[in-house]
Amino acid sequence: MTPALEPLRRIAAYAVAFDDEGRVLLVRASAKSGTPGIWSLPGGAVDHGEDPNHTVVRETAAETGLSVAVTGLRDVLADMRALPHRGVTIHTDRLLYSVSIRGGNLVDRVGHNTDLARWHTLAEAEQLKLRPFAAEALGLSTASADLRPDVPPTFPSFYAYEGPDGLHRAQRFAAYAIATDPYENLLLTRIAPGYPGEGCWHLPGGGTDYGEQPGTALIRELVEETGQAGRLIELLGVASHRDAASLGPEGYPIDWHGVRAFYRVVVDDPTEVIIHDVGGSTSEAKWMPLKQVAELAADQLTEVTADALRAAKLI
């Protein structure tokens, strides 16, 4: 059994970059890191309030010396790893972006958490010690270099901490569904009074649990929140929104940063919508005809709902 370790969560963004010869850009962890000698995709933690698109550009430049432009979202996945030497277990929600190279020159970084940046063919990468998420993103079968906890630790779905300005901060990763039925209806929920965005139409879904993949979490949330059994079709996009002084049932302002993945989901056999979380953040849920959804005013939708509907070309 792995020892009891303090659970932490973070959100991170990474670049998948190929050159004209089909080689992939990788960086090596240095002796300062928890996994020295392990190779990975360039990238790192999303700062509070930062758009992950900006994170991947910033981190890639810092780790490799190259300027990149984001060209698309490839995948969103999660993993856990135990770091006994630091006394922690970390759950990371990882956003993987395709990027193109705008310019710059590869640099080695002495004294940093990564010390080398190199182009590798996929055959060469297969022979390297790769972080599991990087191997998965590249379709490689490299053995895991991570130590995983035996059981996911308990971690609150909502966690606020005091920031440098004295204001409480919260950063949360969540997954939401553009859920349609065979009859051209969209499943929507309405935010209850007392919660940020109260009265607005929202998408079914919510924060993922510690150790949980976002797609798995979304299908679970769909059942728990509305009683509907869905089928995951595709990842549509990621939205990042910050409310610097959000007011909710906590009763005090919170500098809130939400990063939300949204997916297309099909409910083949729609049933009566049942709200199981009575007294929570959802006051109403219903199937709404797509034509009626398209006619909703902007102030009737939450930001993430509007982003997702645009990505799905429904508004």
PDB file of C-alpha atoms in Angstrom, residues 186-296:
ATOM      1  CA  LEU A 186     -31.538  19.589 -25.930  1.00  0.00           C
ATOM      2  CA  LEU A 187     -31.256  18.787 -22.229  1.00  0.00           C
ATOM      3  CA  LEU A 188     -30.853  21.951 -20.148  1.00  0.00           C
ATOM      4  CA  THR A 189     -30.795  22.757 -16.455  1.00  0.00           C
ATOM      5  CA  ARG A 190     -31.617  26.049 -14.718  1.00  0.00           C
ATOM      6  CA  ILE A 191     -29.396  27.463 -11.985  1.00  0.00           C
ATOM      7  CA  ALA A 192     -31.089  27.819  -8.619  1.00  0.00           C
ATOM      8  CA  PRO A 193     -31.396  31.104  -6.681  1.00  0.00           C
ATOM      9  CA  GLY A 194     -28.386  31.923  -4.539  1.00  0.00           C
ATOM     10  CA  TYR A 195     -25.865  30.463  -6.985  1.00  0.00           C
ATOM     11  CA  PRO A 196     -23.760  32.386  -9.538  1.00  0.00           C
ATOM     12  CA  GLY A 197     -25.760  32.687 -12.755  1.00  0.00           C
ATOM     13  CA  GLU A 198     -29.077  32.089 -10.981  1.00  0.00           C
ATOM     14  CA  GLY A 199     -32.030  31.804 -13.317  1.00  0.00           C
ATOM     15  CA  CYS A 200     -29.874  31.104 -16.395  1.00  0.00           C
ATOM     16  CA  TRP A 201     -30.060  27.952 -18.464  1.00  0.00           C
ATOM     17  CA  HIS A 202     -27.043  25.729 -18.021  1.00  0.00           C
ATOM     18  CA  LEU A 203     -25.715  22.408 -19.304  1.00  0.00           C
ATOM     19  CA  PRO A 204     -25.956  19.181 -17.325  1.00  0.00           C
ATOM     20  CA  GLY A 205     -22.671  18.128 -15.790  1.00  0.00           C
ATOM     21  CA  GLY A 206     -20.332  19.392 -13.107  1.00  0.00           C
ATOM     22  CA  GLY A 207     -17.025  19.032 -11.352  1.00  0.00           C
ATOM     23  CA  THR A 208     -15.127  15.781 -11.809  1.00  0.00           C
ATOM     24  CA  ASP A 209     -14.120  13.633  -8.849  1.00  0.00           C
ATOM     25  CA  TYR A 210     -10.529  13.021  -7.803  1.00  0.00           C
ATOM     26  CA  GLY A 211      -9.035  10.285  -9.991  1.00  0.00           C
ATOM     27  CA  GLU A 212     -11.934  10.419 -12.481  1.00  0.00           C
ATOM     28  CA  GLN A 213     -11.700  10.815 -16.258  1.00  0.00           C
ATOM     29  CA  PRO A 214     -13.823  13.726 -17.555  1.00  0.00           C
ATOM     30  CA  GLY A 215     -15.889  11.635 -19.978  1.00  0.00           C
ATOM     31  CA  THR A 216     -16.680   9.062 -17.297  1.00  0.00           C
ATOM     32  CA  ALA A 217     -17.556  11.847 -14.851  1.00  0.00           C
ATOM     33  CA  LEU A 218     -19.927  13.457 -17.337  1.00  0.00           C
ATOM     34  CA  ILE A 219     -21.949  10.306 -17.970  1.00  0.00           C
ATOM     35  CA  ARG A 220     -22.163   9.765 -14.196  1.00  0.00           C
ATOM     36  CA  GLU A 221     -23.265  13.369 -13.617  1.00  0.00           C
ATOM     37  CA  LEU A 222     -25.908  13.087 -16.330  1.00  0.00           C
ATOM     38  CA  VAL A 223     -27.552  10.179 -14.532  1.00  0.00           C
ATOM     39  CA  GLU A 224     -27.202  11.703 -11.071  1.00  0.00           C
ATOM     40  CA  GLU A 225     -28.413  15.157 -12.104  1.00  0.00           C
ATOM     41  CA  THR A 226     -31.221  14.378 -14.559  1.00  0.00           C
ATOM     42  CA  GLY A 227     -31.788  10.604 -14.593  1.00  0.00           C
ATOM     43  CA  GLN A 228     -30.737  10.310 -18.259  1.00  0.00           C
ATOM     44  CA  ALA A 229     -28.409   7.602 -19.630  1.00  0.00           C
ATOM     45  CA  GLY A 230     -26.147   9.149 -22.266  1.00  0.00           C
ATOM     46  CA  ARG A 231     -23.656   8.011 -24.877  1.00  0.00           C
ATOM     47  CA  LEU A 232     -20.443  10.058 -25.237  1.00  0.00           C
ATOM     48  CA  ILE A 233     -19.845  11.070 -28.872  1.00  0.00           C
ATOM     49  CA  GLU A 234     -17.036  13.630 -29.023  1.00  0.00           C
ATOM     50  CA  LEU A 235     -15.122  16.354 -27.229  1.00  0.00           C
ATOM     51  CA  LEU A 236     -16.292  19.732 -28.545  1.00  0.00           C
ATOM     52  CA  GLY A 237     -14.040  22.159 -26.730  1.00  0.00           C
ATOM     53  CA  VAL A 238     -12.860  23.744 -23.504  1.00  0.00           C
ATOM     54  CA  ALA A 239     -14.053  27.010 -21.983  1.00  0.00           C
ATOM     55  CA  SER A 240     -12.213  29.056 -19.367  1.00  0.00           C
ATOM     56  CA  HIS A 241     -14.033  31.717 -17.350  1.00  0.00           C
ATOM     57  CA  ARG A 242     -13.026  33.792 -14.362  1.00  0.00           C
ATOM     58  CA  ASP A 243     -15.340  35.669 -12.016  1.00  0.00           C
ATOM     59  CA  ALA A 244     -13.042  37.736  -9.809  1.00  0.00           C
ATOM     60  CA  ALA A 245     -15.669  38.151  -7.058  1.00  0.00           C
ATOM     61  CA  SER A 246     -18.209  35.381  -7.444  1.00  0.00           C
ATOM     62  CA  LEU A 247     -20.996  35.258  -4.873  1.00  0.00           C
ATOM     63  CA  GLY A 248     -22.634  31.961  -4.015  1.00  0.00           C
ATOM     64  CA  PRO A 249     -24.117  30.153  -1.025  1.00  0.00           C
ATOM     65  CA  GLU A 250     -20.803  30.502   0.840  1.00  0.00           C
ATOM     66  CA  GLY A 251     -21.804  34.118   1.520  1.00  0.00           C
ATOM     67  CA  TYR A 252     -18.434  35.715   0.770  1.00  0.00           C
ATOM     68  CA  PRO A 253     -16.734  36.753  -2.514  1.00  0.00           C
ATOM     69  CA  ILE A 254     -14.574  34.116  -4.207  1.00  0.00           C
ATOM     70  CA  ASP A 255     -12.149  34.716  -7.063  1.00  0.00           C
ATOM     71  CA  TRP A 256     -13.494  31.833  -9.147  1.00  0.00           C
ATOM     72  CA  HIS A 257     -11.785  30.240 -12.136  1.00  0.00           C
ATOM     73  CA  GLY A 258     -13.629  27.481 -13.961  1.00  0.00           C
ATOM     74  CA  VAL A 259     -12.128  25.364 -16.740  1.00  0.00           C
ATOM     75  CA  ARG A 260     -14.867  23.302 -18.388  1.00  0.00           C
ATOM     76  CA  ALA A 261     -14.694  20.643 -21.075  1.00  0.00           C
ATOM     77  CA  PHE A 262     -17.884  20.162 -23.061  1.00  0.00           C
ATOM     78  CA  TYR A 263     -18.874  17.065 -24.999  1.00  0.00           C
ATOM     79  CA  ARG A 264     -21.520  16.007 -27.471  1.00  0.00           C
ATOM     80  CA  VAL A 265     -23.721  13.344 -25.850  1.00  0.00           C
ATOM     81  CA  VAL A 266     -26.658  11.403 -27.292  1.00  0.00           C
ATOM     82  CA  VAL A 267     -29.492  10.144 -25.096  1.00  0.00           C
ATOM     83  CA  ASP A 268     -31.035   7.377 -27.195  1.00  0.00           C
ATOM     84  CA  ASP A 269     -33.954   6.679 -24.851  1.00  0.00           C
ATOM     85  CA  PRO A 270     -34.946   9.934 -23.119  1.00  0.00           C
ATOM     86  CA  THR A 271     -37.031   9.612 -19.986  1.00  0.00           C
ATOM     87  CA  GLU A 272     -38.769  11.978 -17.618  1.00  0.00           C
ATOM     88  CA  VAL A 273     -36.179  14.389 -16.247  1.00  0.00           C
ATOM     89  CA  ILE A 274     -35.682  13.931 -12.510  1.00  0.00           C
ATOM     90  CA  ILE A 275     -33.537  16.286 -10.399  1.00  0.00           C
ATOM     91  CA  HIS A 276     -31.874  14.099  -7.798  1.00  0.00           C
ATOM     92  CA  ASP A 277     -29.876  16.895  -6.130  1.00  0.00           C
ATOM     93  CA  VAL A 278     -32.885  18.615  -4.547  1.00  0.00           C
ATOM     94  CA  GLY A 279     -31.896  21.835  -2.797  1.00  0.00           C
ATOM     95  CA  GLY A 280     -28.644  22.104  -4.764  1.00  0.00           C
ATOM     96  CA  SER A 281     -27.549  24.377  -7.579  1.00  0.00           C
ATOM     97  CA  THR A 282     -30.176  23.100 -10.058  1.00  0.00           C
ATOM     98  CA  SER A 283     -33.761  24.319  -9.726  1.00  0.00           C
ATOM     99  CA  GLU A 284     -35.151  22.941 -12.986  1.00  0.00           C
ATOM    100  CA  ALA A 285     -34.189  20.583 -15.814  1.00  0.00           C
ATOM    101  CA  LYS A 286     -36.001  19.933 -19.065  1.00  0.00           C
ATOM    102  CA  TRP A 287     -35.775  18.821 -22.668  1.00  0.00           C
ATOM    103  CA  MET A 288     -36.034  21.934 -24.834  1.00  0.00           C
ATOM    104  CA  PRO A 289     -36.599  21.908 -28.628  1.00  0.00           C
ATOM    105  CA  LEU A 290     -33.451  23.002 -30.479  1.00  0.00           C
ATOM    106  CA  LYS A 291     -35.415  25.714 -32.282  1.00  0.00           C
ATOM    107  CA  GLN A 292     -36.405  27.200 -28.919  1.00  0.00           C
ATOM    108  CA  VAL A 293     -32.814  26.968 -27.666  1.00  0.00           C
ATOM    109  CA  ALA A 294     -31.621  28.993 -30.660  1.00  0.00           C
ATOM    110  CA  GLU A 295     -34.117  31.738 -29.746  1.00  0.00           C
ATOM    111  CA  LEU A 296     -32.899  32.164 -26.152  1.00  0.00           C
TER     112      LEU A 296
END
